[in-house]
Amino acid sequence: KSNILWVLQVICGLIENVADGSTRTKQVSYKSLQSTISYIESLFHLYLQDSAITENILDFYLCLFSAFRIQIGHPFVQKTIQNFLTLFSSNQVMEFTLNECSSGCKVIEKLLQLLQQVVQEPSSHFKAFLPSTINLCLCQIYPLVAERPSSEVKPPLFELLHKILLHNYRYFFKVNVVNSLGESGNEKIENEQHFTKIMEAYGQSFLQPDIVLFKQNLMSLETLNNKWKLYYKGYFKSVMLFQFLSVLLKTLIYKTHNLLREEIISTIYNMALVDFNSFYTVFLPHFLQNMENLDANQKSALLRNFKHDTDLHSFAESIQRFVSDLRYYCLCTNTVL
């Protein structure tokens, strides 16, 4: 075992040394590695239950894909990724790996990093892997870590989901030059179940105490909105917008992630910006209606005092005043927040 680990680490070092070399150097180097690649491929099947060796094998493929991106060709990448997806789609393998403390988690981290490289590729050759990659994330990995307060696997898992959304948006929405600005909001959603499950996973992460993951996913949503006008998409707007607004507003009220208060308010503003009239006349009344610890007069006062401003600075002041007043009313009724 120690010899195998040593060989894998040495080969990775050699690959990294030629990563910045000329095309000719890479061609010669890659050709000389052919027999080694075949040998390492056979090791992967033999040592799948050994997390240390599996982690180093995945490290090898990460180095290989990064350094020889052009030389390896689409067929090899497709074959390799298909093998990984097939092997890691076993519940038994996944549970074994994730339950083997940090060493097992690192195997999954490496796999997710490898898939991150693949889903960013613009070539149509790799689009066929999107369904199986998303299923691996949401059906195999996510259920095992979803309820854990924190997990080493969650950041790379959500980073992979982010890259899937960012680089493969047409898998979910058919976008053209006219509607890419999101003005119509009538884009037809594709693969609705996958999109919904990804957004549900994002929402669940906002209900958990991990502030690092909370910030990562908050910035992810904002990035997706900046590039693809996510909040303006008809499906997101009609099905998910109010849910996200409610969750984020509650984080301000309960002060669960107070270090990110400015970022949360900015995200709430960008979501409200989609339709301010709907935010003020539909969302806020509905939100307060579900606050059972407030009486009718208090709810009316909160609505009345929330100024209908549309600039960020004034909106932020109104949100903070709203949260402060709501907390005060709860204090008056001895309600624990």
Coordinates of C-alpha atoms in Angstrom, one line a residue:
K1 CA 0.0 0.0 0.0
S2 CA 2.8 2.5 0.9
N3 CA 4.5 1.8 -2.4
I4 CA 1.3 2.5 -4.3
L5 CA 0.7 5.7 -2.5
W6 CA 4.4 6.8 -3.1
V7 CA 4.1 6.0 -6.9
L8 CA 0.9 7.9 -7.2
Q9 CA 2.3 11.0 -5.5
V10 CA 5.5 10.9 -7.6
I11 CA 3.5 10.7 -10.8
C12 CA 1.3 13.6 -9.8
G13 CA 4.4 15.6 -9.1
L14 CA 5.8 14.8 -12.5
I15 CA 2.5 15.8 -14.2
E16 CA 2.5 19.1 -12.3
N17 CA 6.0 19.8 -13.5
V18 CA 5.0 19.7 -17.2
A19 CA 1.6 21.4 -16.7
D20 CA 3.0 24.7 -17.9
G21 CA 5.1 23.2 -20.6
S22 CA 4.8 23.5 -24.4
T23 CA 2.2 21.5 -26.4
R24 CA 5.0 19.3 -27.7
T25 CA 6.2 18.6 -24.2
K26 CA 2.7 17.7 -23.0
Q27 CA 2.2 15.4 -26.0
V28 CA 5.4 13.4 -25.3
S29 CA 4.7 13.3 -21.6
Y30 CA 1.1 12.1 -22.0
K31 CA 2.1 9.4 -24.5
S32 CA 4.7 8.1 -22.0
L33 CA 2.1 7.8 -19.3
Q34 CA -0.3 5.6 -21.3
S35 CA 0.7 2.3 -19.6
T36 CA 0.7 4.0 -16.2
I37 CA -2.8 5.3 -16.7
S38 CA -4.1 1.8 -17.6
Y39 CA -2.4 0.4 -14.5
I40 CA -3.8 3.1 -12.2
E41 CA -7.3 2.5 -13.7
S42 CA -7.1 -1.1 -12.7
L43 CA -6.0 -0.1 -9.2
F44 CA -9.1 2.0 -8.7
H45 CA -11.4 -1.0 -9.0
L46 CA -9.2 -3.1 -6.7
Y47 CA -8.8 -0.5 -3.9
L48 CA -12.1 1.2 -4.0
Q49 CA -12.7 0.3 -0.4
D50 CA -9.3 1.8 0.7
S51 CA -10.0 5.6 1.1
A52 CA -6.3 6.6 1.2
I53 CA -5.5 4.9 -2.2
T54 CA -8.8 6.0 -3.7
E55 CA -8.1 9.6 -2.7
N56 CA -4.7 9.6 -4.3
I57 CA -6.0 8.0 -7.5
L58 CA -8.6 10.7 -7.8
D59 CA -5.8 13.2 -7.1
F60 CA -4.0 11.7 -10.1
Y61 CA -7.0 12.1 -12.4
L62 CA -7.4 15.7 -11.2
C63 CA -3.8 16.4 -12.2
L64 CA -4.2 14.5 -15.4
F65 CA -7.3 16.3 -16.5
S66 CA -5.9 19.7 -15.5
A67 CA -2.4 19.3 -17.2
F68 CA -3.4 17.3 -20.3
R69 CA -6.8 18.8 -20.9
I70 CA -6.3 18.9 -24.7
Q71 CA -4.2 15.7 -25.1
I72 CA -6.4 13.3 -23.3
G73 CA -9.4 13.8 -25.6
H74 CA -13.1 13.5 -25.1
P75 CA -13.5 9.7 -25.3
F76 CA -11.0 9.1 -22.5
V77 CA -12.7 11.7 -20.2
Q78 CA -16.1 10.3 -21.0
K79 CA -15.0 6.7 -20.3
T80 CA -13.3 7.7 -17.0
I81 CA -16.2 9.8 -15.7
Q82 CA -18.7 7.2 -16.6
N83 CA -16.7 4.6 -14.6
F84 CA -16.6 6.9 -11.6
L85 CA -20.3 7.7 -11.8
T86 CA -21.1 4.0 -12.1
L87 CA -18.9 3.0 -9.1
F88 CA -20.0 5.8 -6.8
S89 CA -23.7 5.4 -7.6
S90 CA -23.8 2.4 -5.2
N91 CA -25.4 3.3 -1.9
Q92 CA -23.2 0.9 -0.1
V93 CA -20.0 2.5 -1.4
M94 CA -21.3 6.0 -0.7
E95 CA -22.3 5.2 2.9
F96 CA -19.0 3.4 3.5
T97 CA -17.0 6.3 2.2
L98 CA -18.9 9.0 4.1
N99 CA -19.0 7.1 7.3
E100 CA -15.2 6.6 7.3
C101 CA -14.6 9.9 9.1
S102 CA -12.4 12.5 7.4
S103 CA -10.4 10.1 5.2
G104 CA -13.6 8.9 3.5
C105 CA -14.9 12.4 3.1
K106 CA -11.8 13.4 1.3
V107 CA -12.5 10.8 -1.4
I108 CA -15.9 12.3 -2.0
E109 CA -14.3 15.8 -2.0
K110 CA -11.9 14.8 -4.7
L111 CA -14.6 13.2 -6.8
L112 CA -16.7 16.4 -6.6
Q113 CA -13.7 18.5 -7.6
L114 CA -13.2 16.2 -10.6
L115 CA -16.8 16.6 -11.6
Q116 CA -16.5 20.4 -11.2
Q117 CA -13.9 20.4 -14.0
V118 CA -16.1 18.3 -16.2
V119 CA -19.4 20.3 -15.9
Q120 CA -17.5 23.5 -16.8
E121 CA -16.5 22.1 -20.2
P122 CA -18.5 23.8 -23.0
S123 CA -18.3 20.7 -25.2
S124 CA -21.6 18.9 -25.8
H125 CA -19.8 15.6 -25.2
F126 CA -20.1 16.2 -21.5
K127 CA -23.7 17.3 -21.3
A128 CA -24.8 13.7 -21.3
F129 CA -23.3 13.4 -17.8
L130 CA -25.4 16.1 -16.3
P131 CA -28.4 13.9 -15.3
S132 CA -26.2 11.2 -13.7
T133 CA -24.0 13.8 -12.0
I134 CA -27.0 15.7 -10.5
N135 CA -28.5 12.4 -9.4
L136 CA -25.2 11.4 -7.7
C137 CA -25.2 14.7 -5.8
L138 CA -28.8 14.9 -4.8
C139 CA -29.8 11.2 -4.4
Q140 CA -26.6 9.6 -3.2
I141 CA -24.4 12.2 -1.4
Y142 CA -26.7 15.0 -0.2
P143 CA -29.1 12.7 1.8
L144 CA -26.2 11.5 3.8
V145 CA -24.9 14.9 4.8
A146 CA -28.0 17.1 4.6
E147 CA -28.8 16.9 8.4
R148 CA -25.3 17.3 9.6
P149 CA -24.7 20.7 11.1
S150 CA -21.4 20.9 9.2
S151 CA -19.6 18.6 6.8
E152 CA -16.4 18.7 4.9
V153 CA -18.4 17.4 1.9
K154 CA -21.0 20.2 1.7
P155 CA -18.8 23.0 0.4
P156 CA -17.5 21.1 -2.6
L157 CA -21.0 19.5 -3.2
F158 CA -22.7 22.9 -3.4
E159 CA -19.8 24.3 -5.4
L160 CA -20.5 21.5 -8.0
L161 CA -24.2 22.3 -8.0
H162 CA -23.3 26.0 -8.4
K163 CA -21.1 25.2 -11.4
I164 CA -23.8 23.0 -12.9
L165 CA -26.2 25.9 -12.8
L166 CA -23.7 28.5 -13.9
H167 CA -22.3 26.7 -16.9
N168 CA -25.2 24.6 -17.9
Y169 CA -28.2 26.9 -17.5
R170 CA -29.7 25.8 -20.8
Y171 CA -30.2 22.4 -19.2
F172 CA -32.8 24.1 -17.0
F173 CA -34.0 27.0 -19.0
K174 CA -34.1 27.5 -22.8
V175 CA -32.5 30.9 -23.1
N176 CA -32.1 33.0 -26.3
V177 CA -30.7 36.5 -27.1
V178 CA -34.1 38.1 -26.6
N179 CA -35.1 36.6 -23.2
S180 CA -31.6 36.1 -21.7
L181 CA -32.1 39.4 -19.9
G182 CA -35.0 37.8 -18.1
E183 CA -37.4 40.5 -19.1
S184 CA -40.3 38.2 -20.0
G185 CA -40.0 35.8 -17.1
N186 CA -41.7 33.2 -19.3
E187 CA -38.8 30.9 -20.2
K188 CA -39.9 27.3 -20.3
I189 CA -38.2 25.3 -17.5
E190 CA -36.5 22.1 -18.5
N191 CA -35.6 19.2 -16.1
E192 CA -37.9 20.8 -13.5
Q193 CA -37.3 18.1 -10.9
H194 CA -33.6 18.5 -10.8
F195 CA -33.8 22.3 -10.6
T196 CA -36.4 22.1 -7.8
K197 CA -34.2 19.7 -5.8
I198 CA -31.1 21.8 -6.2
M199 CA -33.0 24.9 -5.0
E200 CA -34.5 23.0 -2.1
A201 CA -31.0 22.0 -1.0
Y202 CA -29.9 25.6 -1.2
G203 CA -32.9 26.6 1.0
Q204 CA -32.1 23.8 3.5
S205 CA -28.6 25.1 3.9
F206 CA -30.0 28.5 4.9
L207 CA -31.7 26.8 7.8
Q208 CA -28.5 25.4 9.3
P209 CA -25.9 27.0 11.5
D210 CA -22.9 26.6 9.1
I211 CA -22.2 30.3 8.4
V212 CA -19.5 29.6 5.8
L213 CA -21.8 27.4 3.7
F214 CA -24.6 30.0 4.2
K215 CA -22.4 32.7 2.7
Q216 CA -21.1 30.4 -0.1
N217 CA -24.7 29.6 -1.2
L218 CA -25.9 33.2 -0.7
M219 CA -23.2 34.4 -3.1
S220 CA -24.0 31.6 -5.4
L221 CA -27.6 32.7 -5.8
E222 CA -26.5 36.3 -6.3
T223 CA -24.0 35.2 -9.0
L224 CA -26.6 33.2 -10.8
N225 CA -29.0 36.2 -10.7
N226 CA -26.3 38.5 -12.0
K227 CA -25.4 36.3 -14.9
W228 CA -28.8 34.6 -15.7
K229 CA -31.4 36.7 -13.9
L230 CA -32.3 33.7 -11.8
Y231 CA -34.8 35.6 -9.6
Y232 CA -36.7 36.8 -12.7
K233 CA -37.2 33.3 -14.2
G234 CA -41.0 32.6 -14.3
Y235 CA -40.6 29.3 -12.4
F236 CA -38.4 30.6 -9.7
K237 CA -40.5 33.8 -9.3
S238 CA -43.8 32.0 -9.0
V239 CA -42.7 28.9 -7.0
M240 CA -39.6 29.8 -5.0
L241 CA -39.1 33.5 -4.6
F242 CA -41.3 34.0 -1.6
Q243 CA -39.9 30.9 0.1
F244 CA -36.4 32.2 -0.1
L245 CA -37.5 35.7 1.0
S246 CA -39.2 34.2 4.0
V247 CA -36.2 32.1 5.1
L248 CA -33.8 35.0 4.7
L249 CA -36.0 37.5 6.5
K250 CA -36.3 35.0 9.4
T251 CA -32.5 34.7 9.6
L252 CA -32.5 38.5 10.3
I253 CA -35.3 38.2 12.9
Y254 CA -33.8 35.3 14.7
K255 CA -30.2 36.6 14.3
T256 CA -29.0 33.2 13.3
H257 CA -26.3 34.5 10.9
N258 CA -25.9 38.0 12.1
L259 CA -22.4 38.4 10.8
L260 CA -23.9 38.2 7.3
R261 CA -26.6 40.8 7.9
E262 CA -25.5 43.2 5.1
E263 CA -25.2 40.4 2.6
I264 CA -28.6 38.9 3.5
I265 CA -30.3 42.3 3.3
S266 CA -28.7 42.9 -0.1
T267 CA -30.0 39.5 -1.4
I268 CA -33.5 40.2 0.0
Y269 CA -33.4 43.6 -1.9
N270 CA -32.4 41.9 -5.2
M271 CA -35.2 39.4 -4.8
A272 CA -37.7 42.2 -3.9
L273 CA -36.5 44.1 -6.9
V274 CA -38.1 41.6 -9.2
D275 CA -41.5 43.0 -8.2
F276 CA -41.6 45.6 -5.5
N277 CA -45.4 45.9 -5.6
S278 CA -45.7 42.1 -5.0
F279 CA -43.2 42.3 -2.2
Y280 CA -45.0 45.0 -0.3
T281 CA -48.6 44.1 -1.0
V282 CA -48.4 40.2 -1.1
F283 CA -45.3 38.9 0.5
L284 CA -45.1 41.1 3.6
P285 CA -48.8 40.6 4.6
H286 CA -48.5 36.9 4.1
F287 CA -45.3 36.7 6.0
L288 CA -46.8 38.6 9.0
Q289 CA -50.0 36.5 8.8
N290 CA -47.9 33.5 9.7
M291 CA -46.3 35.2 12.7
E292 CA -48.6 33.7 15.3
N293 CA -47.0 35.5 18.2
L294 CA -48.1 39.0 16.9
D295 CA -51.6 40.4 17.3
A296 CA -53.5 42.1 14.5
N297 CA -52.6 45.7 15.7
Q298 CA -48.9 44.9 15.8
K299 CA -49.0 43.3 12.3
S300 CA -50.9 46.4 10.9
A301 CA -48.3 48.7 12.5
L302 CA -45.4 46.8 11.0
L303 CA -47.0 46.9 7.6
R304 CA -47.8 50.6 7.9
N305 CA -44.4 51.6 9.1
F306 CA -42.5 49.7 6.3
K307 CA -41.8 52.4 3.8
H308 CA -42.2 51.4 0.2
D309 CA -38.7 52.5 -0.9
T310 CA -37.0 51.1 -4.0
D311 CA -33.4 52.1 -3.5
L312 CA -31.1 49.8 -1.6
H313 CA -30.0 52.2 1.2
S314 CA -33.6 53.2 2.1
F315 CA -34.8 49.6 1.7
A316 CA -32.0 48.3 4.0
E317 CA -33.1 50.9 6.7
S318 CA -36.7 49.8 6.4
I319 CA -35.8 46.1 6.7
Q320 CA -33.7 46.7 9.8
R321 CA -36.4 48.9 11.4
F322 CA -39.0 46.2 10.6
V323 CA -36.9 43.5 12.2
S324 CA -36.2 45.6 15.2
D325 CA -39.8 46.5 15.8
L326 CA -40.9 42.9 15.3
R327 CA -38.4 41.7 17.8
Y328 CA -39.6 44.4 20.2
Y329 CA -43.3 43.3 19.9
C330 CA -42.2 39.7 20.5
L331 CA -40.4 40.8 23.6
C332 CA -43.5 42.6 24.8
T333 CA -45.5 39.4 24.6
N334 CA -42.7 37.3 26.2
T335 CA -42.2 35.4 23.0
V336 CA -38.8 33.6 22.7
L337 CA -37.1 34.2 19.4

